[in-house]
Structure formats: C-alpha cells, structure tokens
PDB file of C-alpha atoms in Angstrom:
ATOM      1  CA  UNK A   1       3.234  16.796   1.240  1.00 55.00           C
ATOM      2  CA  UNK A   2       2.102  16.395   4.231  1.00 61.00           C
ATOM      3  CA  UNK A   3       0.311  19.001   5.383  1.00 64.00           C
ATOM      4  CA  UNK A   4      -2.017  18.585   1.649  1.00 65.00           C
ATOM      5  CA  UNK A   5      -2.620  14.701   3.434  1.00 69.00           C
ATOM      6  CA  UNK A   6      -3.434  15.842   6.825  1.00 68.00           C
ATOM      7  CA  UNK A   7      -5.781  19.280   4.748  1.00 77.00           C
ATOM      8  CA  UNK A   8      -7.384  16.589   3.136  1.00 78.00           C
ATOM      9  CA  UNK A   9      -7.696  13.653   5.272  1.00 77.00           C
ATOM     10  CA  UNK A  10      -9.175  16.102   8.170  1.00 77.00           C
ATOM     11  CA  UNK A  11     -12.027  17.289   5.359  1.00 81.00           C
ATOM     12  CA  UNK A  12     -12.768  14.011   4.366  1.00 80.00           C
ATOM     13  CA  UNK A  13     -13.593  12.799   8.590  1.00 80.00           C
ATOM     14  CA  UNK A  14     -15.130  15.596   8.657  1.00 78.00           C
ATOM     15  CA  UNK A  15     -17.589  16.464   6.194  1.00 81.00           C
ATOM     16  CA  UNK A  16     -17.753  12.196   5.059  1.00 81.00           C
ATOM     17  CA  UNK A  17     -19.391  10.279   7.597  1.00 79.00           C
ATOM     18  CA  UNK A  18     -16.823   7.516   6.680  1.00 81.00           C
ATOM     19  CA  UNK A  19     -14.336   6.645   9.025  1.00 84.00           C
ATOM     20  CA  UNK A  20     -10.280   7.444   7.188  1.00 84.00           C
ATOM     21  CA  UNK A  21      -7.376   6.166   7.396  1.00 89.00           C
ATOM     22  CA  UNK A  22      -4.309   9.471   6.859  1.00 88.00           C
ATOM     23  CA  UNK A  23      -1.063   8.114   5.180  1.00 89.00           C
ATOM     24  CA  UNK A  24       1.547   8.882   7.384  1.00 90.00           C
ATOM     25  CA  UNK A  25       5.282   8.346   5.475  1.00 87.00           C
ATOM     26  CA  UNK A  26       8.836   8.476   6.004  1.00 84.00           C
ATOM     27  CA  UNK A  27      10.112  10.916   3.096  1.00 82.00           C
ATOM     28  CA  UNK A  28      11.720  14.357   3.714  1.00 81.00           C
ATOM     29  CA  UNK A  29      10.881  15.075   7.356  1.00 83.00           C
ATOM     30  CA  UNK A  30      12.248  14.370  10.686  1.00 88.00           C
ATOM     31  CA  UNK A  31      10.740  11.718  13.584  1.00 91.00           C
ATOM     32  CA  UNK A  32       9.193  15.244  15.298  1.00 92.00           C
ATOM     33  CA  UNK A  33       7.677  16.844  12.259  1.00 90.00           C
ATOM     34  CA  UNK A  34       6.473  13.460  11.137  1.00 90.00           C
ATOM     35  CA  UNK A  35       5.068  12.306  14.474  1.00 92.00           C
ATOM     36  CA  UNK A  36       3.646  16.261  15.124  1.00 91.00           C
ATOM     37  CA  UNK A  37       1.727  15.738  11.635  1.00 90.00           C
ATOM     38  CA  UNK A  38       0.330  12.692  13.948  1.00 91.00           C
ATOM     39  CA  UNK A  39      -1.213  13.793  16.515  1.00 92.00           C
ATOM     40  CA  UNK A  40      -2.870  16.906  14.250  1.00 89.00           C
ATOM     41  CA  UNK A  41      -4.251  13.487  13.093  1.00 89.00           C
ATOM     42  CA  UNK A  42      -5.985  12.119  16.447  1.00 91.00           C
ATOM     43  CA  UNK A  43      -6.649  15.597  17.473  1.00 89.00           C
ATOM     44  CA  UNK A  44      -8.674  15.833  14.267  1.00 86.00           C
ATOM     45  CA  UNK A  45     -10.395  12.409  15.028  1.00 88.00           C
ATOM     46  CA  UNK A  46      -8.201  10.907  12.887  1.00 89.00           C
ATOM     47  CA  UNK A  47      -6.837   7.651  14.401  1.00 92.00           C
ATOM     48  CA  UNK A  48      -5.808   5.057  11.949  1.00 93.00           C
ATOM     49  CA  UNK A  49      -2.910   5.701  10.408  1.00 94.00           C
ATOM     50  CA  UNK A  50      -1.576   3.698   7.548  1.00 95.00           C
ATOM     51  CA  UNK A  51       2.267   3.735   8.364  1.00 94.00           C
ATOM     52  CA  UNK A  52       4.451   4.090   5.212  1.00 90.00           C
ATOM     53  CA  UNK A  53       8.408   4.470   4.322  1.00 84.00           C
ATOM     54  CA  UNK A  54       7.533   6.332   1.128  1.00 75.00           C
ATOM     55  CA  UNK A  55       8.978   5.862  -1.928  1.00 67.00           C
ATOM     56  CA  UNK A  56      12.406   7.991  -2.830  1.00 57.00           C
ATOM     57  CA  UNK A  57      12.642  11.942  -3.791  1.00 61.00           C
ATOM     58  CA  UNK A  58      12.530  12.827  -7.284  1.00 66.00           C
ATOM     59  CA  UNK A  59      15.734  12.426  -8.428  1.00 60.00           C
ATOM     60  CA  UNK A  60      16.927   9.043  -6.292  1.00 64.00           C
ATOM     61  CA  UNK A  61      17.052   5.652  -7.004  1.00 62.00           C
ATOM     62  CA  UNK A  62      16.728   4.580  -3.205  1.00 71.00           C
ATOM     63  CA  UNK A  63      14.879   5.685  -0.466  1.00 69.00           C
ATOM     64  CA  UNK A  64      17.523   7.990   1.872  1.00 76.00           C
ATOM     65  CA  UNK A  65      15.975   9.073   5.319  1.00 69.00           C
ATOM     66  CA  UNK A  66      16.628  12.387   6.634  1.00 73.00           C
ATOM     67  CA  UNK A  67      18.990  13.351   8.887  1.00 81.00           C
ATOM     68  CA  UNK A  68      16.898  13.581  11.103  1.00 85.00           C
ATOM     69  CA  UNK A  69      14.098  11.640  10.460  1.00 84.00           C
ATOM     70  CA  UNK A  70      13.354   7.201  10.394  1.00 90.00           C
ATOM     71  CA  UNK A  71      15.787   4.828   9.230  1.00 89.00           C
ATOM     72  CA  UNK A  72      12.221   3.161   7.638  1.00 88.00           C
ATOM     73  CA  UNK A  73       9.077   2.267   8.688  1.00 91.00           C
ATOM     74  CA  UNK A  74       9.825  -0.263  11.282  1.00 93.00           C
ATOM     75  CA  UNK A  75      10.963   2.905  13.389  1.00 94.00           C
ATOM     76  CA  UNK A  76       7.693   4.874  12.531  1.00 94.00           C
ATOM     77  CA  UNK A  77       5.649   2.580  14.078  1.00 96.00           C
ATOM     78  CA  UNK A  78       7.614   1.862  17.568  1.00 96.00           C
ATOM     79  CA  UNK A  79       6.585   5.574  17.702  1.00 95.00           C
ATOM     80  CA  UNK A  80       3.363   5.663  16.551  1.00 95.00           C
ATOM     81  CA  UNK A  81       2.193   2.079  18.613  1.00 95.00           C
ATOM     82  CA  UNK A  82       4.321   4.014  21.985  1.00 93.00           C
ATOM     83  CA  UNK A  83       1.777   6.814  21.853  1.00 86.00           C
ATOM     84  CA  UNK A  84      -1.626   3.999  22.409  1.00 88.00           C
ATOM     85  CA  UNK A  85      -3.696   6.642  20.405  1.00 88.00           C
ATOM     86  CA  UNK A  86      -3.348   4.695  16.628  1.00 94.00           C
ATOM     87  CA  UNK A  87      -4.694   1.597  14.834  1.00 95.00           C
ATOM     88  CA  UNK A  88      -1.656   1.759  13.121  1.00 97.00           C
ATOM     89  CA  UNK A  89      -1.898  -0.470   9.353  1.00 96.00           C
ATOM     90  CA  UNK A  90       0.987  -1.005   7.030  1.00 96.00           C
ATOM     91  CA  UNK A  91       1.478  -1.518   4.191  1.00 94.00           C
ATOM     92  CA  UNK A  92       2.217  -5.775   2.192  1.00 95.00           C
ATOM     93  CA  UNK A  93       3.357  -6.968  -0.532  1.00 94.00           C
ATOM     94  CA  UNK A  94       2.333 -10.104  -2.744  1.00 94.00           C
ATOM     95  CA  UNK A  95       4.433  -9.679  -5.527  1.00 92.00           C
ATOM     96  CA  UNK A  96       8.527  -8.988  -4.467  1.00 89.00           C
ATOM     97  CA  UNK A  97       9.070  -5.534  -3.106  1.00 84.00           C
ATOM     98  CA  UNK A  98      11.448  -3.387  -5.749  1.00 82.00           C
ATOM     99  CA  UNK A  99      13.678  -3.205  -2.671  1.00 82.00           C
ATOM    100  CA  UNK A 100      13.492  -6.535  -1.503  1.00 82.00           C
ATOM    101  CA  UNK A 101      15.467  -9.376  -2.844  1.00 85.00           C
ATOM    102  CA  UNK A 102      13.181 -12.874  -2.439  1.00 89.00           C
ATOM    103  CA  UNK A 103       9.242 -12.924  -1.507  1.00 90.00           C
ATOM    104  CA  UNK A 104      10.766 -14.259   1.501  1.00 91.00           C
ATOM    105  CA  UNK A 105      12.088 -10.932   2.216  1.00 92.00           C
ATOM    106  CA  UNK A 106       9.315  -9.763   1.942  1.00 91.00           C
ATOM    107  CA  UNK A 107       7.044 -12.278   5.149  1.00 95.00           C
ATOM    108  CA  UNK A 108       9.848 -11.624   6.751  1.00 94.00           C
ATOM    109  CA  UNK A 109       9.165  -7.558   7.337  1.00 93.00           C
ATOM    110  CA  UNK A 110       6.093  -8.119   7.194  1.00 96.00           C
ATOM    111  CA  UNK A 111       6.591  -9.744  10.894  1.00 97.00           C
ATOM    112  CA  UNK A 112       8.983  -7.505  12.100  1.00 96.00           C
ATOM    113  CA  UNK A 113       6.964  -4.637  10.785  1.00 96.00           C
ATOM    114  CA  UNK A 114       3.394  -6.242  12.690  1.00 97.00           C
ATOM    115  CA  UNK A 115       5.640  -6.987  15.782  1.00 96.00           C
ATOM    116  CA  UNK A 116       6.301  -3.196  16.089  1.00 96.00           C
ATOM    117  CA  UNK A 117       3.096  -2.592  16.718  1.00 96.00           C
ATOM    118  CA  UNK A 118       1.043  -2.645  13.338  1.00 97.00           C
ATOM    119  CA  UNK A 119      -2.929  -4.515  13.358  1.00 95.00           C
ATOM    120  CA  UNK A 120      -3.436  -4.877   9.654  1.00 96.00           C
ATOM    121  CA  UNK A 121      -1.114  -4.788   6.489  1.00 97.00           C
ATOM    122  CA  UNK A 122      -2.999  -3.148   3.200  1.00 96.00           C
ATOM    123  CA  UNK A 123      -1.371  -4.934  -0.131  1.00 96.00           C
ATOM    124  CA  UNK A 124      -0.351  -3.896  -3.158  1.00 95.00           C
ATOM    125  CA  UNK A 125      -2.227  -4.027  -5.995  1.00 96.00           C
ATOM    126  CA  UNK A 126      -1.693  -6.779  -7.982  1.00 96.00           C
ATOM    127  CA  UNK A 127      -2.944  -8.442 -11.572  1.00 96.00           C
ATOM    128  CA  UNK A 128      -2.937 -11.689  -9.834  1.00 93.00           C
ATOM    129  CA  UNK A 129      -5.409 -13.334  -7.638  1.00 95.00           C
ATOM    130  CA  UNK A 130      -2.591 -17.094  -7.162  1.00 95.00           C
ATOM    131  CA  UNK A 131      -0.286 -14.217  -6.462  1.00 94.00           C
ATOM    132  CA  UNK A 132      -2.792 -13.267  -3.424  1.00 96.00           C
ATOM    133  CA  UNK A 133      -3.052 -16.235  -2.183  1.00 96.00           C
ATOM    134  CA  UNK A 134       0.207 -17.521  -1.629  1.00 95.00           C
ATOM    135  CA  UNK A 135       1.933 -14.929   0.590  1.00 96.00           C
ATOM    136  CA  UNK A 136      -1.826 -14.785   2.113  1.00 96.00           C
ATOM    137  CA  UNK A 137      -0.176 -19.204   3.329  1.00 97.00           C
ATOM    138  CA  UNK A 138       2.872 -17.817   3.775  1.00 96.00           C
ATOM    139  CA  UNK A 139       2.293 -15.366   6.094  1.00 97.00           C
ATOM    140  CA  UNK A 140       0.241 -18.068   8.283  1.00 97.00           C
ATOM    141  CA  UNK A 141       3.195 -20.132   8.228  1.00 96.00           C
ATOM    142  CA  UNK A 142       5.240 -17.290   9.586  1.00 96.00           C
ATOM    143  CA  UNK A 143       3.115 -17.384  12.563  1.00 96.00           C
ATOM    144  CA  UNK A 144       1.372 -13.744  11.449  1.00 97.00           C
ATOM    145  CA  UNK A 145      -2.334 -13.590  12.014  1.00 96.00           C
ATOM    146  CA  UNK A 146      -2.768  -9.723  11.492  1.00 97.00           C
ATOM    147  CA  UNK A 147      -5.641  -9.405   8.923  1.00 97.00           C
ATOM    148  CA  UNK A 148      -3.824  -8.678   5.556  1.00 97.00           C
ATOM    149  CA  UNK A 149      -6.832  -7.062   2.907  1.00 96.00           C
ATOM    150  CA  UNK A 150      -5.942  -7.284  -1.237  1.00 97.00           C
ATOM    151  CA  UNK A 151      -5.018  -3.864  -1.967  1.00 95.00           C
ATOM    152  CA  UNK A 152      -7.431  -3.941  -5.914  1.00 96.00           C
ATOM    153  CA  UNK A 153      -7.178  -1.369  -8.222  1.00 95.00           C
ATOM    154  CA  UNK A 154     -10.006  -0.657 -10.718  1.00 95.00           C
ATOM    155  CA  UNK A 155      -7.653  -0.568 -14.075  1.00 95.00           C
ATOM    156  CA  UNK A 156      -9.368   3.617 -15.360  1.00 93.00           C
ATOM    157  CA  UNK A 157      -5.659   4.049 -17.625  1.00 94.00           C
ATOM    158  CA  UNK A 158      -4.341   0.835 -18.246  1.00 95.00           C
ATOM    159  CA  UNK A 159      -0.611   2.016 -19.899  1.00 94.00           C
ATOM    160  CA  UNK A 160      -1.078   4.323 -16.505  1.00 95.00           C
ATOM    161  CA  UNK A 161      -1.745   1.061 -14.532  1.00 95.00           C
ATOM    162  CA  UNK A 162       1.118  -1.061 -16.055  1.00 95.00           C
ATOM    163  CA  UNK A 163       3.595   1.954 -15.851  1.00 94.00           C
ATOM    164  CA  UNK A 164       2.449   2.114 -11.806  1.00 92.00           C
ATOM    165  CA  UNK A 165       2.997  -1.652 -11.996  1.00 94.00           C
ATOM    166  CA  UNK A 166       6.216  -1.994 -13.479  1.00 92.00           C
ATOM    167  CA  UNK A 167       7.205   0.496 -10.982  1.00 88.00           C
ATOM    168  CA  UNK A 168       6.254  -1.008  -7.476  1.00 87.00           C
ATOM    169  CA  UNK A 169       7.760  -4.627  -8.594  1.00 89.00           C
ATOM    170  CA  UNK A 170       3.335  -5.793 -10.190  1.00 93.00           C
ATOM    171  CA  UNK A 171       3.735  -8.903 -11.784  1.00 93.00           C
ATOM    172  CA  UNK A 172       1.471  -8.551 -15.362  1.00 95.00           C
ATOM    173  CA  UNK A 173       0.928 -11.159 -16.390  1.00 95.00           C
ATOM    174  CA  UNK A 174       1.097 -11.085 -20.435  1.00 96.00           C
ATOM    175  CA  UNK A 175      -2.621 -12.825 -21.240  1.00 96.00           C
ATOM    176  CA  UNK A 176      -4.021  -9.728 -19.608  1.00 96.00           C
ATOM    177  CA  UNK A 177      -1.588  -7.913 -21.051  1.00 96.00           C
ATOM    178  CA  UNK A 178      -2.478  -8.510 -23.883  1.00 96.00           C
ATOM    179  CA  UNK A 179      -6.286  -8.491 -23.451  1.00 96.00           C
ATOM    180  CA  UNK A 180      -5.717  -5.076 -22.948  1.00 96.00           C
ATOM    181  CA  UNK A 181      -4.085  -4.381 -26.671  1.00 94.00           C
ATOM    182  CA  UNK A 182      -6.488  -6.128 -28.399  1.00 95.00           C
ATOM    183  CA  UNK A 183      -9.663  -4.230 -25.986  1.00 95.00           C
ATOM    184  CA  UNK A 184      -7.033  -0.611 -26.218  1.00 93.00           C
ATOM    185  CA  UNK A 185      -7.683  -1.153 -30.654  1.00 92.00           C
ATOM    186  CA  UNK A 186     -11.594  -1.912 -30.122  1.00 91.00           C
ATOM    187  CA  UNK A 187     -12.849   0.565 -27.266  1.00 92.00           C
ATOM    188  CA  UNK A 188     -13.483  -1.484 -24.960  1.00 94.00           C
ATOM    189  CA  UNK A 189     -10.301  -0.724 -22.210  1.00 95.00           C
ATOM    190  CA  UNK A 190     -14.080   0.018 -20.120  1.00 95.00           C
ATOM    191  CA  UNK A 191     -15.476  -3.588 -20.184  1.00 96.00           C
ATOM    192  CA  UNK A 192     -12.877  -5.424 -19.566  1.00 97.00           C
ATOM    193  CA  UNK A 193     -12.193  -3.223 -16.855  1.00 97.00           C
ATOM    194  CA  UNK A 194     -15.052  -3.775 -15.338  1.00 97.00           C
ATOM    195  CA  UNK A 195     -14.757  -7.906 -15.806  1.00 96.00           C
ATOM    196  CA  UNK A 196     -11.230  -7.986 -14.947  1.00 96.00           C
ATOM    197  CA  UNK A 197     -11.831  -6.212 -11.645  1.00 97.00           C
ATOM    198  CA  UNK A 198     -15.260  -8.119 -11.259  1.00 97.00           C
ATOM    199  CA  UNK A 199     -13.090 -11.744 -11.583  1.00 97.00           C
ATOM    200  CA  UNK A 200     -10.099 -11.475  -9.287  1.00 97.00           C
ATOM    201  CA  UNK A 201     -12.475  -9.534  -7.070  1.00 97.00           C
ATOM    202  CA  UNK A 202     -15.060 -13.355  -7.503  1.00 97.00           C
ATOM    203  CA  UNK A 203     -12.254 -15.286  -6.966  1.00 96.00           C
ATOM    204  CA  UNK A 204     -10.849 -13.561  -3.566  1.00 97.00           C
ATOM    205  CA  UNK A 205     -14.312 -13.147  -2.172  1.00 96.00           C
ATOM    206  CA  UNK A 206     -14.387 -17.389  -3.173  1.00 95.00           C
ATOM    207  CA  UNK A 207     -11.455 -18.082  -1.452  1.00 93.00           C
TER     208      UNK A 207
END
C-alpha cells in the first residue's frame, strides 16, 4: 500500500536520524497517483527512491499494469528522473529473475534501468557469493558503471527464507539446505544463520 509506505518512511525519516530510502512501485496505481506519492516523499525530505515494478497482485501469476499506470520500472524511472528531485535506486538479480529468459536478460534490463535514470542498483538476496561476483563482472562487461550493492538476507527463519527464495528465483545450494535441515533438527539454526551470513559477507568484502 503506497499510503502505508509513505507514512512509515516519513516516520522513520523524522525519528531515526538516518537517511531513508522509500520503495515506490507501479502496482495498482495510476501514473498520477504514483508520482503524487513521490512528490509527498520529496516534500517530507525523502529524496532517495527505490523504484520497482512490484510483484503481481494477489491472484495473478504475472504482473498486470494499472490501466492508467506505468507498464514497467523503466517507465517509472524515466518519470522520476525527469522530475530532477530524486536519487533513484533499482533492483537487480544475480540469479535469473522468474520473468527473465536468461541471465543476460537480467543484465540487459538492469542496463535499461540505469540508462533510464537510476544511479545505483540493489540486488535481490542470494546465498552464493559466486552468483553475485559473476553478475558483477558480467555487468561491468556490459558497460554498467553504476554501483551495485549486494542484498544480504540474514536468515532468521529458514523455512520462510527458502519459500521466499523459491518464489523469486534465488538459487539454494544443496549443502546449505542440508545444513539448515540438520541444524533445525539439532536446535542450532541461530548459530548456523550467523555463520552463513558472516561467511557470505566476508567473501564479498574480500572481493
């Protein structure tokens, strides 16, 4: 819900003292409504926007644009960029997005979003550092120079994380799944979660 997102972002901006980035999607709203929401963010001092197409609405298998809305994230990014008030960040996918036909299409689409006016990409979470590193190198080969920040998901609940990964196309290494199955049986999931996240971040920082 755009209104809830706006209220939450504004409250965090006002009370936390931290720089806040607000998510803005194309789902279920007209272009006018989406851009009005963006203006409200800016008026509240929030000029960092994470511009996303958004997931299909409940009951739909594929994304269906609002009749008067943006058809995809590139259209949204172009509109925000033309305004000139925002730092625009976008999503990126080290593993193949469920709607993409190949890893190359992931990269082509990211380049289109950068060319439309985005300044940085934030990736979907991943469990394999090599997936991100391959993606980073392929983006560089494609001429993408904008920063790409890896998305890290500390695992607080393995069953939920696994279902989320399956939904968004994130590769689940077999050894990781087995390790969490064993840790769940032995009551050691918290320890394994910390170790997995720490090792992942260490590998990325080394690179």
